[in-house]
Coordinates of C-alpha atoms and ligand atoms in Angstrom, one line a residue:
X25 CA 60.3 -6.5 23.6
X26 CA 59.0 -6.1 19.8
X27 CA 57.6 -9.5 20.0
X28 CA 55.8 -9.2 23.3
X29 CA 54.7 -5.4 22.1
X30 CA 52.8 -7.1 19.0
X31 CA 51.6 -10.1 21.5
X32 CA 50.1 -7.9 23.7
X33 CA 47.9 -5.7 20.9
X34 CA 46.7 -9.2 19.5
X35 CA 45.6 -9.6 22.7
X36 CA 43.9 -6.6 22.8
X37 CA 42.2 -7.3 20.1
X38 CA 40.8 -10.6 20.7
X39 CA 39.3 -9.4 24.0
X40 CA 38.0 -6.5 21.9
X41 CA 36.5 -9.1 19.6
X42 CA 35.1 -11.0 22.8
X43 CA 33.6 -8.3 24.6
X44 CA 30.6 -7.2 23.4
X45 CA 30.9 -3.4 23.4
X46 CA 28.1 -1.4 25.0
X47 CA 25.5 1.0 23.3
X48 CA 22.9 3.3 24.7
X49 CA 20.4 4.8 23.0
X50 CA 19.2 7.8 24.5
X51 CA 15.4 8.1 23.3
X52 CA 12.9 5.3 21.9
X53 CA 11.2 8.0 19.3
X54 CA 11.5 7.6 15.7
X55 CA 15.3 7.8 15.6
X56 CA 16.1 5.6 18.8
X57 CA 13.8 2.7 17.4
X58 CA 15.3 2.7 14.2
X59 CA 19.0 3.3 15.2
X60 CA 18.2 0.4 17.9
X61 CA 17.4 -2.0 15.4
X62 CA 20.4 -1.0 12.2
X63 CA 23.2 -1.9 14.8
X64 CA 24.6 -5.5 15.4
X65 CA 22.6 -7.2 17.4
X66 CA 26.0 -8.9 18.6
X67 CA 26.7 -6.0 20.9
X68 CA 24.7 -5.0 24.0
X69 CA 22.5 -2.0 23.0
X70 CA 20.3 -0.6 25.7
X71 CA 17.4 1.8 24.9
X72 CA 16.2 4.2 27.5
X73 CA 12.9 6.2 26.9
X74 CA 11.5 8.3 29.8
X75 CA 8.2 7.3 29.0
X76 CA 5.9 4.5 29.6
X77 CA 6.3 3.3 25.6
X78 CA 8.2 3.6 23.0
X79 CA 7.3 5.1 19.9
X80 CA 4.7 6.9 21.4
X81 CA 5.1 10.3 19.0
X82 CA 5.8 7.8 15.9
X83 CA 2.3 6.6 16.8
X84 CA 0.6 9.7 16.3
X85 CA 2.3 10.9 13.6
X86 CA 0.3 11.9 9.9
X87 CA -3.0 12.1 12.2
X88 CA -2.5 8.4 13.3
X89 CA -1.6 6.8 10.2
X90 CA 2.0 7.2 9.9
X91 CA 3.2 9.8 7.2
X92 CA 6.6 8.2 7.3
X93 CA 8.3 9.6 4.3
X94 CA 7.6 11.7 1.0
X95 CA 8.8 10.4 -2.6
X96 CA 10.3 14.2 -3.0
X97 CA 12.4 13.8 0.3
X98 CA 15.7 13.5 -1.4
X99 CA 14.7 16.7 -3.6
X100 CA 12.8 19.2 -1.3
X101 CA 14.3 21.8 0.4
X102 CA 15.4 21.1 4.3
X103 CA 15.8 23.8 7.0
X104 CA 18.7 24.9 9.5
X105 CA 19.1 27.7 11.7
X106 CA 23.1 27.2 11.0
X107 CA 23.6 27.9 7.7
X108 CA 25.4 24.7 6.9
X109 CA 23.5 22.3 8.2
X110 CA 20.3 21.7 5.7
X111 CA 23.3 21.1 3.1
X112 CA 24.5 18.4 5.0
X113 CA 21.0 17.1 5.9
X114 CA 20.6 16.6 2.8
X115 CA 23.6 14.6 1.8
X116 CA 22.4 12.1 4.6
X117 CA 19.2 12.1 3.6
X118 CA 20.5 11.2 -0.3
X119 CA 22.9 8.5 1.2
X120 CA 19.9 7.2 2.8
X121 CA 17.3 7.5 0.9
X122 CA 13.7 7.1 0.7
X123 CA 13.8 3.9 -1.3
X124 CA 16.1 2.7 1.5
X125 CA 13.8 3.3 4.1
X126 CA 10.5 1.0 2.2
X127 CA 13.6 -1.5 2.1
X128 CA 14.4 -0.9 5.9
X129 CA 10.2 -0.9 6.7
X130 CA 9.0 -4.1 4.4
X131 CA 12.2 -6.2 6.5
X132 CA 10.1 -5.7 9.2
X133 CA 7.1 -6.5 7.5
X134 CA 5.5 -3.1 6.5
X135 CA 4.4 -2.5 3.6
X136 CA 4.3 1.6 2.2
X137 CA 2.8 2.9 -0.3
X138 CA 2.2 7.0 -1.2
X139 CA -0.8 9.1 -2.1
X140 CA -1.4 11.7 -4.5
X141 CA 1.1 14.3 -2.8
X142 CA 4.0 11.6 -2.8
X143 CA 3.8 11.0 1.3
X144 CA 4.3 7.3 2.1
X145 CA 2.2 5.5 4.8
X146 CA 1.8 2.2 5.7
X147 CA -0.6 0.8 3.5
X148 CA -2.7 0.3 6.3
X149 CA -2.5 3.7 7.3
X150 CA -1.9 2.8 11.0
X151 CA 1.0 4.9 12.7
X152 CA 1.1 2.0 15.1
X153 CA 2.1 -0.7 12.9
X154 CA 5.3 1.3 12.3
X155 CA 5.8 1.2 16.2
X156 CA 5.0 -2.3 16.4
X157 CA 7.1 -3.6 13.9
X158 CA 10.2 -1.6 15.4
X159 CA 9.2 -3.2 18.7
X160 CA 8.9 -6.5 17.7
X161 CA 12.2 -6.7 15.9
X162 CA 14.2 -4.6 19.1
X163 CA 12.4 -7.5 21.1
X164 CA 13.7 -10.2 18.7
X165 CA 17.2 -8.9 18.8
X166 CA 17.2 -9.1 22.5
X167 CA 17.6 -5.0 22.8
X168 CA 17.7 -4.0 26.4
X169 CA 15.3 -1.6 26.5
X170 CA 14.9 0.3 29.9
X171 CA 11.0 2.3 30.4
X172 CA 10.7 5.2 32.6
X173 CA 14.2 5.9 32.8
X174 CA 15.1 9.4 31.9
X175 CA 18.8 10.5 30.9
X176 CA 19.7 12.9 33.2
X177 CA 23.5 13.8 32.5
X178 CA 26.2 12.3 30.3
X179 CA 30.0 12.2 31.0
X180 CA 33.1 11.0 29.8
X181 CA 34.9 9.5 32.6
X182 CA 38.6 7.1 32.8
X183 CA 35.9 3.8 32.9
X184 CA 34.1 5.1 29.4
X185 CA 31.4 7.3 28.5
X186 CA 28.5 7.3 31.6
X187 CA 25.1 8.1 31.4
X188 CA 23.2 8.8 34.5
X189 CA 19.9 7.9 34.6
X190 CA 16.4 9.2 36.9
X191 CA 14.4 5.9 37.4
X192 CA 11.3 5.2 40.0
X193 CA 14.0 3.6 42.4
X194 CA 17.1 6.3 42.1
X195 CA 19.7 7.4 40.3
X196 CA 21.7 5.3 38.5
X197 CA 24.9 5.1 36.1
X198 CA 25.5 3.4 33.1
X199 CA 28.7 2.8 31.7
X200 CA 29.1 2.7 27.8
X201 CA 31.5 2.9 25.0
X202 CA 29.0 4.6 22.8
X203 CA 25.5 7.0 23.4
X204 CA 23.6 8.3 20.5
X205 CA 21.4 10.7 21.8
X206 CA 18.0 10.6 19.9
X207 CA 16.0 12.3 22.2
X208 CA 14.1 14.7 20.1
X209 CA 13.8 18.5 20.2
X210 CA 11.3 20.3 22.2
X211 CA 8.2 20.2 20.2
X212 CA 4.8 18.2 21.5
X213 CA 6.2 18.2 25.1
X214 CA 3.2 15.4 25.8
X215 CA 5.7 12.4 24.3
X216 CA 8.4 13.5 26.5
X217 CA 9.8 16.1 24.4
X218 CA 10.0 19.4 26.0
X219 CA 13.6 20.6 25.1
X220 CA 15.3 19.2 28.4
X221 CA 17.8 16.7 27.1
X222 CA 19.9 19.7 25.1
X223 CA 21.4 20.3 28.9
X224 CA 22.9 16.7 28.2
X225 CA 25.0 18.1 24.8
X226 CA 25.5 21.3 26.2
X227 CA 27.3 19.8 29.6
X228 CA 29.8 18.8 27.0
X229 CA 30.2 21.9 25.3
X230 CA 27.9 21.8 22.8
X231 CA 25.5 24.5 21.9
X232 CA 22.2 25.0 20.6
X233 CA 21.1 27.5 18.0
X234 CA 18.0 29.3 18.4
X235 CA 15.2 27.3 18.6
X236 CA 11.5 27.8 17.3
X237 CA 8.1 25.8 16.6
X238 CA 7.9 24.5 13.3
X239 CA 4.6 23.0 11.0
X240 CA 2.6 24.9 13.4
X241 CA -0.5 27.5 13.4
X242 CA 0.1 31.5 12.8
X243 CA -0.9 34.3 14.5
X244 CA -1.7 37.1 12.2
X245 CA -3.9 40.7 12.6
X246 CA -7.4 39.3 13.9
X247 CA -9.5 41.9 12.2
X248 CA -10.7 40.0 10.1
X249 CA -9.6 36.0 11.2
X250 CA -11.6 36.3 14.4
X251 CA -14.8 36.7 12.9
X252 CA -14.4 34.3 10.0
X253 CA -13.4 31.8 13.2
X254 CA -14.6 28.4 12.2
X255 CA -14.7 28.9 8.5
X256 CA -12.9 26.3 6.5
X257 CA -11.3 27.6 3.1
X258 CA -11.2 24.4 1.1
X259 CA -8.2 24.5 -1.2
X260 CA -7.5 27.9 -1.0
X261 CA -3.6 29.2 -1.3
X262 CA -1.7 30.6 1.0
X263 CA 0.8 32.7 0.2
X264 CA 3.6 34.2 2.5
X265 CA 6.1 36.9 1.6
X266 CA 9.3 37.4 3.4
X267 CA 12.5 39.4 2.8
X268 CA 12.2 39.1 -1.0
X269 CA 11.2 35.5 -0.9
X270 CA 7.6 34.1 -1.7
X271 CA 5.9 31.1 -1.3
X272 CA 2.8 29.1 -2.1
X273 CA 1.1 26.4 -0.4
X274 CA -2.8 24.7 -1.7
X275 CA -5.0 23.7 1.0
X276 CA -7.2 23.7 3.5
X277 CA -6.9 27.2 5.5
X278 CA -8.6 27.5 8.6
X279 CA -9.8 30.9 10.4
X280 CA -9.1 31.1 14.7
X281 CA -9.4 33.4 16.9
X282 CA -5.8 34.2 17.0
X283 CA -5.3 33.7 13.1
X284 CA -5.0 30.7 10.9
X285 CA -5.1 26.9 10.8
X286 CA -5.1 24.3 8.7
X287 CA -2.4 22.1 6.2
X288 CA -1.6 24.6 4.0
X289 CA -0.6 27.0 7.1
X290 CA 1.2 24.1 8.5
X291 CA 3.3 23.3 5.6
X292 CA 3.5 27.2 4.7
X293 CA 4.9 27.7 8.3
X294 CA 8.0 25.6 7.7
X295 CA 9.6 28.2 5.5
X296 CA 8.7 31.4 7.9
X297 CA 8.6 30.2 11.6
X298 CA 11.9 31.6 11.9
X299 CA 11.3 34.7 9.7
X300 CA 7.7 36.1 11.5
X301 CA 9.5 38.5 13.8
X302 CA 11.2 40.3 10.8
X303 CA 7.8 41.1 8.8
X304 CA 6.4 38.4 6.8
X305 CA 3.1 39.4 4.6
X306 CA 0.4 36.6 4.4
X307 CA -2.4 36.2 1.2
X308 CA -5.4 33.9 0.9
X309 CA -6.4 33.6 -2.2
X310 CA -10.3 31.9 -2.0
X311 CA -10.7 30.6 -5.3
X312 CA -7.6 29.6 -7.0
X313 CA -9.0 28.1 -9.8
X314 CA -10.2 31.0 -11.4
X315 CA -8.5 33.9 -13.0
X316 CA -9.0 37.6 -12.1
X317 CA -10.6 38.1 -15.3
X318 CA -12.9 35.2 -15.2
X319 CA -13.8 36.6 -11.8
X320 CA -14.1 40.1 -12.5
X321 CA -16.3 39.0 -15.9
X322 CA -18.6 36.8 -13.5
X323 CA -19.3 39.4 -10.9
X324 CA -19.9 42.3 -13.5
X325 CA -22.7 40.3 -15.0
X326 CA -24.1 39.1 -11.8
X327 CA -24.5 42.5 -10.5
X328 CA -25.9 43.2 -14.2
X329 CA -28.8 40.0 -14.0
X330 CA -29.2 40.8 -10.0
X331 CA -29.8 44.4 -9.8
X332 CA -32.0 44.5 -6.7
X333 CA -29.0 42.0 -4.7
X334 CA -27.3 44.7 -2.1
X335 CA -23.8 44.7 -2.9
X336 CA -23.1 43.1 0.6
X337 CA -24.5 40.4 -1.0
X338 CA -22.9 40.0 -4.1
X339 CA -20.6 37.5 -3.2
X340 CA -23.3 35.4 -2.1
X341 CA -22.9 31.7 -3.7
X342 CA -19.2 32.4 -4.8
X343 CA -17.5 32.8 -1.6
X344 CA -18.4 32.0 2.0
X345 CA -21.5 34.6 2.8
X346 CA -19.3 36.4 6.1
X347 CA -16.3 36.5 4.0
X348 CA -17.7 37.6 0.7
X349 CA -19.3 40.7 2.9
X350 CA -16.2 41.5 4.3
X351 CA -14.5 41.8 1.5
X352 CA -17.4 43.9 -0.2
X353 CA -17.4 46.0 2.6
X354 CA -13.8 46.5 2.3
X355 CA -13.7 46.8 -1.2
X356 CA -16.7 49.6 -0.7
X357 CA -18.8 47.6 -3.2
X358 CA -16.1 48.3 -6.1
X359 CA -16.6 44.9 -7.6
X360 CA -12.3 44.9 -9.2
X361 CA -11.1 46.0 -5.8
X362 CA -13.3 43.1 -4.3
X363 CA -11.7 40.5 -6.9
X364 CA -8.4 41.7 -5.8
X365 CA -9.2 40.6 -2.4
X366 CA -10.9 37.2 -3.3
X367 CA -7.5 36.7 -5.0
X368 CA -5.4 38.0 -2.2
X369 CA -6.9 38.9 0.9
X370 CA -3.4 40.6 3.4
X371 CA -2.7 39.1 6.6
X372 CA 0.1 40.0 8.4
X373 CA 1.6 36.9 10.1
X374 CA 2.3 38.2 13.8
X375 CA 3.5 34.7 15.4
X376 CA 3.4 30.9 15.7
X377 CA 1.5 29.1 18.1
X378 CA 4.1 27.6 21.0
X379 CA 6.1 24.0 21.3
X380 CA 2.7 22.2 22.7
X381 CA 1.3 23.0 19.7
X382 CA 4.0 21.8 16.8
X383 CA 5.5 19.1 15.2
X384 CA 9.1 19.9 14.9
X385 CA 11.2 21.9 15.9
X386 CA 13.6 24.3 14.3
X387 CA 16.8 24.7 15.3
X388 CA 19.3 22.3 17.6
X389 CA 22.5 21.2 18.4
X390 CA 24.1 22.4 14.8
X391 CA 25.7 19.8 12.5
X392 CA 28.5 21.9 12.3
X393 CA 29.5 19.9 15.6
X394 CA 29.5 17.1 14.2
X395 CA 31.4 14.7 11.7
X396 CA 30.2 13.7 8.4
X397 CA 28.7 10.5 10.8
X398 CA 26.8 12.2 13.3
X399 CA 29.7 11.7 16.1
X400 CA 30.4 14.8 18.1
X401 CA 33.5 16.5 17.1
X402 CA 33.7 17.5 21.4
X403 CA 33.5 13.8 22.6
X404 CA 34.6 10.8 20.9
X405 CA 31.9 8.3 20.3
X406 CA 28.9 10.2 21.4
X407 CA 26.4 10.5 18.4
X408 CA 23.5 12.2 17.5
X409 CA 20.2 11.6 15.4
X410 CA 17.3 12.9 14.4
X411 CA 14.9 16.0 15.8
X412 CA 17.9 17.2 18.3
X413 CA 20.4 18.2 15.8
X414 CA 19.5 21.5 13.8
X415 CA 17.8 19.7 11.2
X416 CA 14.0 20.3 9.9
X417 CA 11.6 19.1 7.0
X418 CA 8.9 20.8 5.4
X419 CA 4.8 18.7 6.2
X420 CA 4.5 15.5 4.7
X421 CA 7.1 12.6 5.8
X422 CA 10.2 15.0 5.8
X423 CA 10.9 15.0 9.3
X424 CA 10.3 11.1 9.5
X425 CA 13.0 10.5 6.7
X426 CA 15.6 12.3 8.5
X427 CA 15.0 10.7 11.7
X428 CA 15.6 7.5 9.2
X429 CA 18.5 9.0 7.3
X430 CA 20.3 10.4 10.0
X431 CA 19.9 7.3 12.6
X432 CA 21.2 5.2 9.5
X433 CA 24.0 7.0 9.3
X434 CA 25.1 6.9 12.8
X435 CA 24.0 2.9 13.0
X436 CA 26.6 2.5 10.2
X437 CA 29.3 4.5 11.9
X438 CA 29.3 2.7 15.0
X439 CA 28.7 -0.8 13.3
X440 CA 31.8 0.0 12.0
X441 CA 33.5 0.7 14.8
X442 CA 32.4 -2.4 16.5
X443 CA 34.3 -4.5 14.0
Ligands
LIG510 C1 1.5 15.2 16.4 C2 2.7 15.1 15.5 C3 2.6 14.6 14.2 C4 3.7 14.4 13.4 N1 3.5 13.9 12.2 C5 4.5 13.7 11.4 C6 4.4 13.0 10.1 O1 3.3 12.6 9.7 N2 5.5 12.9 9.3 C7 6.7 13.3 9.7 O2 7.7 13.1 9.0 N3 6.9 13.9 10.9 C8 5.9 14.0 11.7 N4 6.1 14.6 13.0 C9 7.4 15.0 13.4 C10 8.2 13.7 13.8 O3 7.3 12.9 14.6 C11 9.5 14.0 14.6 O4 10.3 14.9 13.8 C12 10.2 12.7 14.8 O5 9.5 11.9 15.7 C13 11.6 13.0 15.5 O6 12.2 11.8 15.8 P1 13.2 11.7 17.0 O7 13.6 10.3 17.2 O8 14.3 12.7 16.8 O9 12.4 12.3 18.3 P2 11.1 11.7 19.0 O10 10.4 10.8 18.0 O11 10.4 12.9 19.5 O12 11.6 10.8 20.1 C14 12.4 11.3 21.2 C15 12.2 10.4 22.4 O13 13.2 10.6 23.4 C16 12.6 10.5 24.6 N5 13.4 11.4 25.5 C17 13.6 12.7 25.5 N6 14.4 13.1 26.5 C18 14.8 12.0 27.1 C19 15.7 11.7 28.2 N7 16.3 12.7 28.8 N8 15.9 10.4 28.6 C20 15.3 9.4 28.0 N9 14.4 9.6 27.0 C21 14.2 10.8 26.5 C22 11.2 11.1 24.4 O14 10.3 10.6 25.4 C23 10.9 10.5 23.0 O15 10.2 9.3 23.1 C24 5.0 14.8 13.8 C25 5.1 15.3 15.1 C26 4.0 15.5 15.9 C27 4.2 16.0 17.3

């Protein structure tokens, strides 16, 4: 009885070593493409991406040239809506690091390289090559990879895990003995992500914390913004102030209609999407590189050589003409009270712009349900990755490397189990 006891589990195991075990990927983003191509290309893996291409967000990303990763991404501060969960990011992200992923990249042939604020691009700042080169190497490893095929529930049934599937010819169901699900969060709802495949998570129990649009424009009191709409601050800084905490971001900072624009409201936005309906006070400062003093020295003897020039005028040359008499006429011509507002006009932040309008999302399934690899802690050997856990980076690469990191970390996982 021992004997055929021990017989029988060899057996087991040399069938298990036989049969190729079976891997979908739910989602050929960033995440799907990259998780795709870190397993062993001795199992089956299937891809399934509801759109017409994969990779068609990656594509777009850092205005078309593919902002992949930033040199400070083991370093910088991450974001979750759990409290937990950016600590953990993090971890990943330092087990898989940034140095890793120009490693993972030049494999397949690209070549990165950073600019002056440490964000890494292909050095021939085309999005697409990074697209390519995943595609070429999931199309060298023989990756099923199933178009137009949309995810429409997942189960754990007595034959395995099942996904069902939406194609143009039907419903199907496809049988697997592990699914990441790397389909994104709910941001840019063009490239297929517009929130829907949480439902898949949360038919198994999981939940999702609240959810809002990140690296995305702000509302803010239009008093002022609307008529500056269209003016350009060059290198101005933005500063926010929330619930004792302050930040600072340098760059461009553009007036709308319904507020401002621009990278350093972008980047800025990361730190107080989630914070806007509790009060968060905005500054702009227009001219950073110069002190108060210097300011308040150069006006005095302006006004002093240009005695005729109305006082509307006298910001004429220093700061945009519309904004410089604004601030005069708010100032009421009392030229210290005007340098105070060169130096930090308010704004009161009153909102984001929605999903359509923003790169990531905040907020997601929370890591907290899930192991230290990424597997759900509900349902044995269902992973996640990427933009649908509650994971988010600041502008410049962050958001990339942690669709690298945490794909990484759930190749390895399942590698391992595969053995
Ligand atoms: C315009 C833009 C520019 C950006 N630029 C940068 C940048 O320069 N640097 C940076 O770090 N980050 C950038 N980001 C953010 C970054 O692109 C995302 O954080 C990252 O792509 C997330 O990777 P992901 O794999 O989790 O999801 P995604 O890349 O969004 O991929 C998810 C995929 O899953 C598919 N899918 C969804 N549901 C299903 C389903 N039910 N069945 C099958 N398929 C499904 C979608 O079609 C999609 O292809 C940018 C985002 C946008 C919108």
């Amino acid at each position: 009885m021992f004997f055929l006891k021990k017989f029988d589990k060899f057996l087991q195991m040399r069938y298990n070593k036989i049969m190729k075990k079976t891997i979908v990927i739910i989602g050929g983003g960033a995440s799907g493409l990259i998780l795709a191509n870190a397993l062993p290309a001795t199992e089956r893996i299937i891809l399934i991406e509801r759109g017409e291409r994969l990779g068609r967000k990656l594509s777009a990303t850092g205005n078309g040239q593919g902002n992949i990763s930033n040199l400070s991404a083991g370093k910088e501060e991450y974001f979750s809506v759990d409290p937990t969960g950016a600590f953990r990011a993090k971890e990943c992200i330092r087990a898989h690091n940034v140095d890793e992923l120009c490693g993972y990249f030049l494999s397949l042939g690209v070549l990165l390289s950073a600019d002056e604020r440490n964000r890494l691009y292909p050095t021939g700042k085309q999005a697409s090559a990074l697209t390519d080169a995943l595609r070429f190497s999931i199309e060298k490893k023989g990756i099923e990879t199933r178009l137009q095929t949309k995810a429409v529930g997942l189960e754990q049934t007595s034959n395995g895990l099942c996904v069902h599937v939406e194609t143009e010819n039907g419903r199907e169901r496809i049988f697997a003995d592990f699914v990441a699900v790397c389909a994104g969060g709910k941001c840019a709802k063009n490239f297929g992500t517009d929130g829907g495949a949480y439902a898949l998570l949360q038919s198994l129990g999981h939940t999702v914390t609240k959810l809002y649009p990140s690296l995305v424009q702000l509302k803010t009191d239009t008093l002022y913004t609307k008529t500056w709409k269209g003016i350009r601050v060059a290198d101005g800084v933005l500063t926010a102030k929330w619930q004792g905490n302050t930040r600072s971001e340098q760059g461009d900072i553009l007036f709308t209609e319904y507020g401002i624009s621009g990278d350093a409201t972008f980047r800025i936005s990361a730190f107080i999407a989630d914070h806007v309906a509790d009060g968060v006070e905005l500054s702009v400062d227009f001219l950073p590189s110069f002190s108060e003093k210097q300011l308040l020295d150069i006006l005095t003897e302006k006004r002093k050589n240009f005695p005729d020039l109305p006082q509307t005028e006298l910001l004429f040359g220093i700061v945009n003409n519309q904004i410089g008499r604004a601030v005069m006429k708010r100032a009421d011509g009392d030229i210290s009270r005007a340098v105070g507002l060169i130096k930090a006009f308010p704004l009161t932040a009153t909102g984001t712009l929605g999903y359509d309008y923003a790169q990531v999302t905040k907020g997601g399934i929370p890591l907290s349900e899930t192991d230290a690899n990424l597997q759900s802690r509900l349902i044995e050997n269902v992973y996640l990755a990427g933009e649908i856990l509650d994971v988010d980076g600041q502008c410049g690469g962050f958001n990339l490397q942690w669709a690298y990191s945490s794909a990484k970390t759930v190749a390895l996982a399942i590698a391992e189990k595969c053995k």
